[in-house]
Every structure is written in structure tokens, then in C-alpha cells.
mmCIF file of C-alpha atoms in Angstrom:
data_model
loop_
_atom_site.group_PDB
_atom_site.id
_atom_site.type_symbol
_atom_site.label_atom_id
_atom_site.label_comp_id
_atom_site.label_asym_id
_atom_site.label_seq_id
_atom_site.Cartn_x
_atom_site.Cartn_y
_atom_site.Cartn_z
ATOM 1 C CA MET O 6 -5.513 -90.798 11.509
ATOM 2 C CA GLU O 7 -5.675 -87.570 13.496
ATOM 3 C CA ASN O 8 -3.546 -85.713 10.939
ATOM 4 C CA SER O 9 -6.569 -85.011 8.726
ATOM 5 C CA ILE O 10 -8.403 -83.427 11.651
ATOM 6 C CA TYR O 11 -5.394 -81.320 12.628
ATOM 7 C CA ILE O 12 -4.973 -80.166 9.029
ATOM 8 C CA GLY O 13 -8.659 -79.249 8.902
ATOM 9 C CA LEU O 14 -8.348 -77.322 12.160
ATOM 10 C CA SER O 15 -5.362 -75.384 10.791
ATOM 11 C CA ARG O 16 -7.464 -74.440 7.780
ATOM 12 C CA GLN O 17 -10.372 -73.378 9.996
ATOM 13 C CA ALA O 18 -8.100 -71.150 12.078
ATOM 14 C CA ALA O 19 -6.804 -69.466 8.925
ATOM 15 C CA LEU O 20 -10.335 -69.003 7.585
ATOM 16 C CA ARG O 21 -11.485 -67.420 10.861
ATOM 17 C CA ARG O 22 -8.656 -64.911 10.623
ATOM 18 C CA GLN O 23 -9.460 -64.228 6.979
ATOM 19 C CA MET O 24 -13.101 -63.619 7.884
ATOM 20 C CA SER O 25 -12.004 -61.030 10.479
ATOM 21 C CA GLN O 26 -9.728 -59.377 7.928
ATOM 22 C CA VAL O 27 -12.502 -59.203 5.299
ATOM 23 C CA ALA O 28 -14.926 -57.818 7.889
ATOM 24 C CA ASN O 29 -12.396 -55.125 8.794
ATOM 25 C CA ASN O 30 -12.031 -54.187 5.126
ATOM 26 C CA ILE O 31 -15.795 -53.847 4.785
ATOM 27 C CA ALA O 32 -16.006 -51.813 8.002
ATOM 28 C CA ASN O 33 -13.486 -49.347 6.512
ATOM 29 C CA MET O 34 -14.984 -49.089 3.042
ATOM 30 C CA ASN O 35 -15.841 -45.432 3.773
ATOM 31 C CA THR O 36 -12.617 -44.571 5.651
ATOM 32 C CA THR O 37 -10.633 -41.929 3.788
ATOM 33 C CA GLY O 38 -7.248 -43.214 2.607
ATOM 34 C CA PHE O 39 -7.819 -46.755 3.917
ATOM 35 C CA LYS O 40 -5.875 -49.573 2.219
ATOM 36 C CA ARG O 41 -7.382 -53.051 2.169
ATOM 37 C CA GLU O 42 -5.607 -55.997 3.783
ATOM 38 C CA LEU O 43 -4.952 -59.370 2.159
ATOM 39 C CA MET O 44 -4.173 -62.703 3.828
ATOM 40 C CA ILE O 45 -0.885 -64.527 3.256
ATOM 41 C CA TYR O 46 -0.893 -68.329 3.569
ATOM 42 C CA GLN O 47 1.822 -70.929 3.325
ATOM 43 C CA ALA O 48 1.532 -74.699 3.117
ATOM 44 C CA TYR O 49 3.587 -76.722 5.584
ATOM 45 C CA GLU O 50 4.391 -80.027 3.941
ATOM 46 C CA ASN O 51 3.644 -83.097 6.019
ATOM 47 C CA LYS O 52 6.222 -85.431 4.463
ATOM 48 C CA ILE O 53 5.420 -89.121 4.713
ATOM 49 C CA PRO O 54 7.462 -91.518 2.534
ATOM 50 C CA PHE O 55 5.535 -93.375 -0.195
ATOM 51 C CA ALA O 56 2.221 -91.792 0.774
ATOM 52 C CA GLN O 57 -0.016 -89.023 -0.465
ATOM 53 C CA THR O 58 0.382 -86.020 1.847
ATOM 54 C CA ASN O 59 -1.879 -83.262 3.070
ATOM 55 C CA ASP O 60 -0.397 -79.916 4.027
ATOM 56 C CA PHE O 61 -1.018 -77.877 7.146
ATOM 57 C CA VAL O 62 -2.051 -74.264 6.577
ATOM 58 C CA ILE O 63 0.241 -71.646 8.087
ATOM 59 C CA ASP O 64 -1.113 -68.130 8.564
ATOM 60 C CA LYS O 65 1.791 -65.842 7.648
ATOM 61 C CA GLY O 66 -0.093 -62.617 8.396
ATOM 62 C CA THR O 67 -1.439 -59.898 6.133
ATOM 63 C CA ALA O 68 -0.248 -57.748 3.261
ATOM 64 C CA THR O 69 -1.482 -54.281 2.340
ATOM 65 C CA ASP O 70 -2.921 -53.447 -1.061
ATOM 66 C CA PHE O 71 -1.342 -50.060 -1.840
ATOM 67 C CA GLN O 72 -3.433 -49.374 -4.928
ATOM 68 C CA PRO O 73 -4.832 -45.814 -4.727
ATOM 69 C CA GLY O 74 -8.499 -45.324 -4.016
ATOM 70 C CA PRO O 75 -10.765 -43.121 -6.150
ATOM 71 C CA MET O 76 -10.640 -39.334 -5.729
ATOM 72 C CA ARG O 77 -13.752 -37.650 -4.361
ATOM 73 C CA LYS O 78 -14.430 -33.933 -4.557
ATOM 74 C CA THR O 79 -15.482 -32.177 -1.332
ATOM 75 C CA GLY O 80 -14.528 -28.558 -1.997
ATOM 76 C CA ASN O 81 -13.325 -28.205 1.617
ATOM 77 C CA THR O 82 -10.249 -26.010 2.103
ATOM 78 C CA PHE O 83 -8.247 -28.519 4.125
ATOM 79 C CA ASP O 84 -9.355 -31.692 2.363
ATOM 80 C CA LEU O 85 -6.286 -32.852 0.441
ATOM 81 C CA ALA O 86 -5.546 -35.814 -1.794
ATOM 82 C CA ILE O 87 -2.233 -36.962 -3.257
ATOM 83 C CA ASP O 88 -2.080 -37.665 -6.967
ATOM 84 C CA GLY O 89 0.851 -40.073 -7.078
ATOM 85 C CA PRO O 90 2.614 -42.505 -4.723
ATOM 86 C CA GLY O 91 3.358 -39.985 -1.953
ATOM 87 C CA TYR O 92 2.360 -39.809 1.729
ATOM 88 C CA PHE O 93 1.716 -37.023 4.207
ATOM 89 C CA GLN O 94 3.906 -36.920 7.337
ATOM 90 C CA VAL O 95 2.057 -36.639 10.654
ATOM 91 C CA ASP O 96 2.986 -36.785 14.336
ATOM 92 C CA ASP O 97 0.637 -38.344 16.892
ATOM 93 C CA GLY O 98 2.833 -37.328 19.847
ATOM 94 C CA THR O 99 4.859 -40.547 19.846
ATOM 95 C CA GLY O 100 6.640 -40.198 16.516
ATOM 96 C CA THR O 101 6.318 -39.615 12.793
ATOM 97 C CA TYR O 102 3.924 -41.686 10.715
ATOM 98 C CA TYR O 103 2.731 -41.615 7.117
ATOM 99 C CA THR O 104 -0.793 -41.468 5.741
ATOM 100 C CA ARG O 105 -2.818 -40.942 2.584
ATOM 101 C CA ASN O 106 -5.751 -39.624 4.608
ATOM 102 C CA GLY O 107 -5.794 -35.897 3.877
ATOM 103 C CA THR O 108 -8.870 -34.892 5.849
ATOM 104 C CA PHE O 109 -7.258 -31.997 7.731
ATOM 105 C CA ALA O 110 -8.433 -29.054 9.842
ATOM 106 C CA LEU O 111 -7.101 -26.337 12.150
ATOM 107 C CA ASP O 112 -6.990 -27.018 15.905
ATOM 108 C CA GLU O 113 -7.432 -24.444 18.691
ATOM 109 C CA PHE O 114 -3.801 -23.388 18.262
ATOM 110 C CA ASN O 115 -4.216 -22.849 14.492
ATOM 111 C CA GLN O 116 -2.067 -25.887 13.776
ATOM 112 C CA LEU O 117 -2.925 -28.084 10.815
ATOM 113 C CA VAL O 118 -4.031 -31.481 12.134
ATOM 114 C CA THR O 119 -5.620 -34.704 10.906
ATOM 115 C CA ASN O 120 -9.169 -35.690 11.813
ATOM 116 C CA GLN O 121 -7.632 -37.732 14.659
ATOM 117 C CA GLY O 122 -5.828 -34.650 15.986
ATOM 118 C CA HIS O 123 -2.334 -35.637 14.770
ATOM 119 C CA LEU O 124 -0.056 -32.775 13.711
ATOM 120 C CA VAL O 125 0.560 -32.407 9.977
ATOM 121 C CA LEU O 126 4.281 -31.771 9.448
ATOM 122 C CA ASN O 127 6.315 -29.666 7.059
ATOM 123 C CA ALA O 128 9.534 -30.798 5.392
ATOM 124 C CA GLY O 129 11.482 -29.899 8.535
ATOM 125 C CA GLY O 130 9.296 -32.093 10.726
ATOM 126 C CA GLU O 131 7.589 -29.090 12.344
ATOM 127 C CA PRO O 132 3.878 -28.214 12.718
ATOM 128 C CA ILE O 133 2.228 -25.870 10.245
ATOM 129 C CA PHE O 134 0.470 -22.768 11.624
ATOM 130 C CA VAL O 135 -2.223 -21.063 9.567
ATOM 131 C CA PRO O 136 -4.007 -17.958 10.958
ATOM 132 C CA ARG O 137 -7.767 -17.892 10.743
ATOM 133 C CA SER O 138 -8.994 -15.389 8.218
ATOM 134 C CA ASP O 139 -11.821 -14.623 5.855
ATOM 135 C CA GLU O 140 -9.253 -14.528 3.094
ATOM 136 C CA LYS O 141 -9.029 -17.595 0.878
ATOM 137 C CA ILE O 142 -6.477 -20.230 1.860
ATOM 138 C CA THR O 143 -4.801 -21.897 -1.095
ATOM 139 C CA ILE O 144 -2.781 -25.108 -0.994
ATOM 140 C CA GLU O 145 -0.698 -25.577 -4.108
ATOM 141 C CA THR O 146 0.267 -28.846 -5.753
ATOM 142 C CA ASP O 147 3.659 -28.884 -4.003
ATOM 143 C CA GLY O 148 1.950 -28.527 -0.594
ATOM 144 C CA THR O 149 2.643 -24.802 -0.133
ATOM 145 C CA VAL O 150 0.023 -23.198 2.124
ATOM 146 C CA LYS O 151 -0.822 -19.608 1.182
ATOM 147 C CA LEU O 152 -3.137 -17.047 2.698
ATOM 148 C CA GLY O 153 -3.526 -14.524 -0.068
ATOM 149 C CA ASP O 154 0.002 -13.910 -1.283
ATOM 150 C CA GLU O 155 1.670 -14.835 2.001
ATOM 151 C CA VAL O 156 3.189 -18.306 2.481
ATOM 152 C CA TYR O 157 2.578 -20.025 5.848
ATOM 153 C CA GLY O 158 4.387 -23.275 5.284
ATOM 154 C CA ARG O 159 4.643 -26.257 3.029
ATOM 155 C CA ILE O 160 3.025 -29.593 3.785
ATOM 156 C CA ALA O 161 5.570 -32.389 3.493
ATOM 157 C CA VAL O 162 4.795 -35.037 0.900
ATOM 158 C CA VAL O 163 7.279 -37.902 0.782
ATOM 159 C CA GLU O 164 7.818 -41.039 -1.266
ATOM 160 C CA PHE O 165 9.564 -44.352 -0.652
ATOM 161 C CA ASP O 166 11.745 -46.488 -2.882
ATOM 162 C CA ASN O 167 10.141 -49.581 -1.316
ATOM 163 C CA PRO O 168 6.540 -48.721 -0.340
ATOM 164 C CA VAL O 169 5.838 -52.408 0.327
ATOM 165 C CA GLY O 170 7.986 -51.977 3.443
ATOM 166 C CA LEU O 171 5.342 -49.717 4.998
ATOM 167 C CA ARG O 172 3.622 -51.361 7.985
ATOM 168 C CA LYS O 173 0.114 -50.413 9.020
ATOM 169 C CA VAL O 174 0.043 -49.213 12.631
ATOM 170 C CA ARG O 175 -3.616 -48.308 13.057
ATOM 171 C CA ASP O 176 -6.400 -46.494 11.237
ATOM 172 C CA THR O 177 -4.673 -45.162 8.104
ATOM 173 C CA LEU O 178 -1.232 -44.628 9.670
ATOM 174 C CA PHE O 179 1.890 -46.410 8.433
ATOM 175 C CA GLU O 180 5.452 -46.686 9.702
ATOM 176 C CA THR O 181 8.691 -47.868 8.135
ATOM 177 C CA GLU O 182 12.390 -48.100 8.850
ATOM 178 C CA GLU O 183 13.148 -46.751 5.377
ATOM 179 C CA LEU O 184 14.064 -43.066 5.180
ATOM 180 C CA PRO O 185 11.597 -41.089 3.055
ATOM 181 C CA ARG O 186 12.613 -38.812 0.231
ATOM 182 C CA PRO O 187 10.918 -35.651 -1.065
ATOM 183 C CA ALA O 188 8.141 -36.488 -3.493
ATOM 184 C CA ASP O 189 9.061 -36.156 -7.163
ATOM 185 C CA ASN O 190 6.027 -37.872 -8.658
ATOM 186 C CA SER O 191 3.204 -36.664 -6.413
ATOM 187 C CA GLU O 192 0.987 -33.602 -6.368
ATOM 188 C CA VAL O 193 -1.349 -32.300 -3.678
ATOM 189 C CA GLN O 194 -4.930 -31.740 -4.808
ATOM 190 C CA GLN O 195 -6.962 -29.288 -2.705
ATOM 191 C CA GLY O 196 -10.666 -29.895 -2.173
ATOM 192 C CA LEU O 197 -10.375 -33.641 -2.853
ATOM 193 C CA ILE O 198 -9.951 -36.743 -0.707
ATOM 194 C CA GLU O 199 -8.778 -40.239 -1.582
ATOM 195 C CA ALA O 200 -11.480 -42.751 -0.759
ATOM 196 C CA SER O 201 -10.830 -46.276 0.512
ATOM 197 C CA ASN O 202 -9.590 -48.745 -2.103
ATOM 198 C CA VAL O 203 -11.953 -51.416 -0.742
ATOM 199 C CA ASN O 204 -14.343 -52.875 -3.317
ATOM 200 C CA PRO O 205 -17.386 -53.786 -1.178
ATOM 201 C CA ILE O 206 -18.849 -56.207 -3.735
ATOM 202 C CA ALA O 207 -15.557 -58.101 -4.033
ATOM 203 C CA GLU O 208 -15.167 -58.230 -0.249
ATOM 204 C CA LEU O 209 -18.729 -59.499 0.261
ATOM 205 C CA THR O 210 -18.089 -62.183 -2.362
ATOM 206 C CA THR O 211 -14.921 -63.203 -0.517
ATOM 207 C CA MET O 212 -16.836 -63.305 2.764
ATOM 208 C CA ILE O 213 -19.402 -65.709 1.259
ATOM 209 C CA GLU O 214 -16.624 -67.911 -0.160
ATOM 210 C CA VAL O 215 -14.799 -68.007 3.182
ATOM 211 C CA SER O 216 -18.031 -68.926 4.966
ATOM 212 C CA ARG O 217 -18.677 -71.784 2.535
ATOM 213 C CA MET O 218 -15.112 -73.069 2.816
ATOM 214 C CA TYR O 219 -15.317 -72.973 6.613
ATOM 215 C CA GLU O 220 -18.542 -75.000 6.540
ATOM 216 C CA ALA O 221 -16.983 -77.505 4.107
ATOM 217 C CA VAL O 222 -13.957 -77.983 6.379
ATOM 218 C CA LYS O 223 -16.259 -78.324 9.369
ATOM 219 C CA ASN O 224 -18.161 -81.132 7.622
ATOM 220 C CA LEU O 225 -14.898 -82.813 6.642
ATOM 221 C CA ILE O 226 -13.648 -82.764 10.246
ATOM 222 C CA SER O 227 -16.983 -84.119 11.482
ATOM 223 C CA THR O 228 -16.913 -86.940 8.899
ATOM 224 C CA GLU O 229 -13.324 -87.842 9.757
ATOM 225 C CA SER O 230 -14.107 -87.794 13.476
ATOM 226 C CA ASP O 231 -17.065 -90.151 12.972
ATOM 227 C CA ARG O 232 -14.873 -92.457 10.875
ATOM 228 C CA GLU O 233 -12.243 -92.631 13.602
ATOM 229 C CA LYS O 234 -14.870 -93.344 16.268
ATOM 230 C CA GLU O 235 -16.304 -96.151 14.184
ATOM 231 C CA ALA O 236 -12.818 -97.609 13.617
ATOM 232 C CA VAL O 237 -12.062 -97.551 17.351
ATOM 233 C CA GLN O 238 -15.387 -99.167 18.188
ATOM 234 C CA ARG O 239 -14.751 -101.977 15.696
ATOM 235 C CA LEU O 240 -11.273 -102.597 17.013
ATOM 236 C CA ALA O 241 -12.542 -102.690 20.578
ATOM 237 C CA ARG O 242 -15.420 -105.086 19.749
ATOM 238 C CA PRO O 243 -14.670 -108.676 20.913
ATOM 239 C CA VAL O 244 -14.405 -111.299 18.180
ATOM 240 C CA GLN O 245 -17.332 -113.755 18.216
ATOM 241 C CA GLY O 246 -16.466 -117.249 19.176
ATOM 242 C CA SER O 247 -13.294 -116.304 21.061
ATOM 243 C CA ALA O 248 -12.646 -117.890 24.425
#
């Protein structure tokens, strides 16, 4: 009889995790380059011969929705967006990661960095130095950084044959064991950023649905628990007229 309760508890655990995931999506609805997370579930069959079965819920983790977010114009020199499936290469001091967040700036050493302070890399895996000047800085669609007519580097934009293999590390950073290749189908757009691909209305709707499902499972567990208590009490009750 306890199987129904255990199955309900497995569903509650999965719903709690989904609620956290939805809340995280909503919290990052304004994070540049953020990709929403989706839950992955699997049913574990509880096989009982000649009987109707209920399945345990197994939380298999999350998957990333790699659909691009909308482009937003800022006009800022070092705000960059990628039109296409490419990624920027950055180094946080521990290794190379990939991101669609192109909110860049110059640090105190005139190195191009992300808004978290990670170095933006060129095709050779090296930092990009841009001198400060009143002259206009232009970043072309292939990532070439120019100050007037002089070239100061080229921002690396890479693509992957299997982008689904990218794993989110933190913020908007991804890692993968797959070797990247130079981007053939991506262009850098200066003065634009890629907004989060989170749809706040859809996420709020999901949050309401998860909350309702959690309450329904809670009521089911409570009902089943009361039924089991009543069954035990009846079995333990002495039969009238017995010696």
C-alpha cells in the first residue's frame, strides 16, 4: 500500500526541482545571452504481474533551450551580438568557455573583457588589446576590431557540429569536450546584444501549473495516508463476540 505514497513523493521531489528551475529562468529573464533550462523526466516502471501499475518519477536533470533570444539595440561600442549559431570564446582564468553574452568592455589593461571580467579571446586563444582613443572603434561582422584603419585583433567566433553537447557551467558560460570550428554561418553585430530567450509569461504559467500539480499530489498522498491508517485501525480492532 505504501507504493502510492512513495510514487507521490517521487513526483513531489521532481516538481520541487522544476519549480526551482522555472524560478531561475524567471530570475534571468533580463540576463543577456541567457538560455532557459527545461526539466527532463523519466518514468520508472513498477512492474507487478496481473496488476495495474503506477510509475515512479525519475529526475534526469535539465536540458538547455538553445533558441536565440531577440536582438536589442544599445549603440554601445563593445556591445556585440551574434547573428547565427556561433559563440564567443572567453577565459575566466581557469580555462576556455563559450558564451552568447556579448556585453564587453575594456579593463584597466586595455584588454577586451566580459561584464564578469573574463578575457575575450582571439582565434589564437589570446587576449585582445585595444588602445583607448577618441577615434571610433569599429567591430566588423567577422569580429575584426579596428581603430580607424588599423586592425587590433579579431574576436573569435566559433561554432559546433553538436551544440546540444554544450553544458552550462554558470551564468551564461558553457563548456564542451567537442572541438570548436571557425564560424561559417555567424556574423558579429556591433551595438546590439542578444536578450534572454526566456518568455516570462510562459514561465509564470508553468510555475502556476507546477504549483497546482504539487498541491494535487499533496492531497493524494494525504488521502492515501488516511486510507492506510483507517485500514490498520480496522485490522487491529478486536472482533466482537470473540473469546
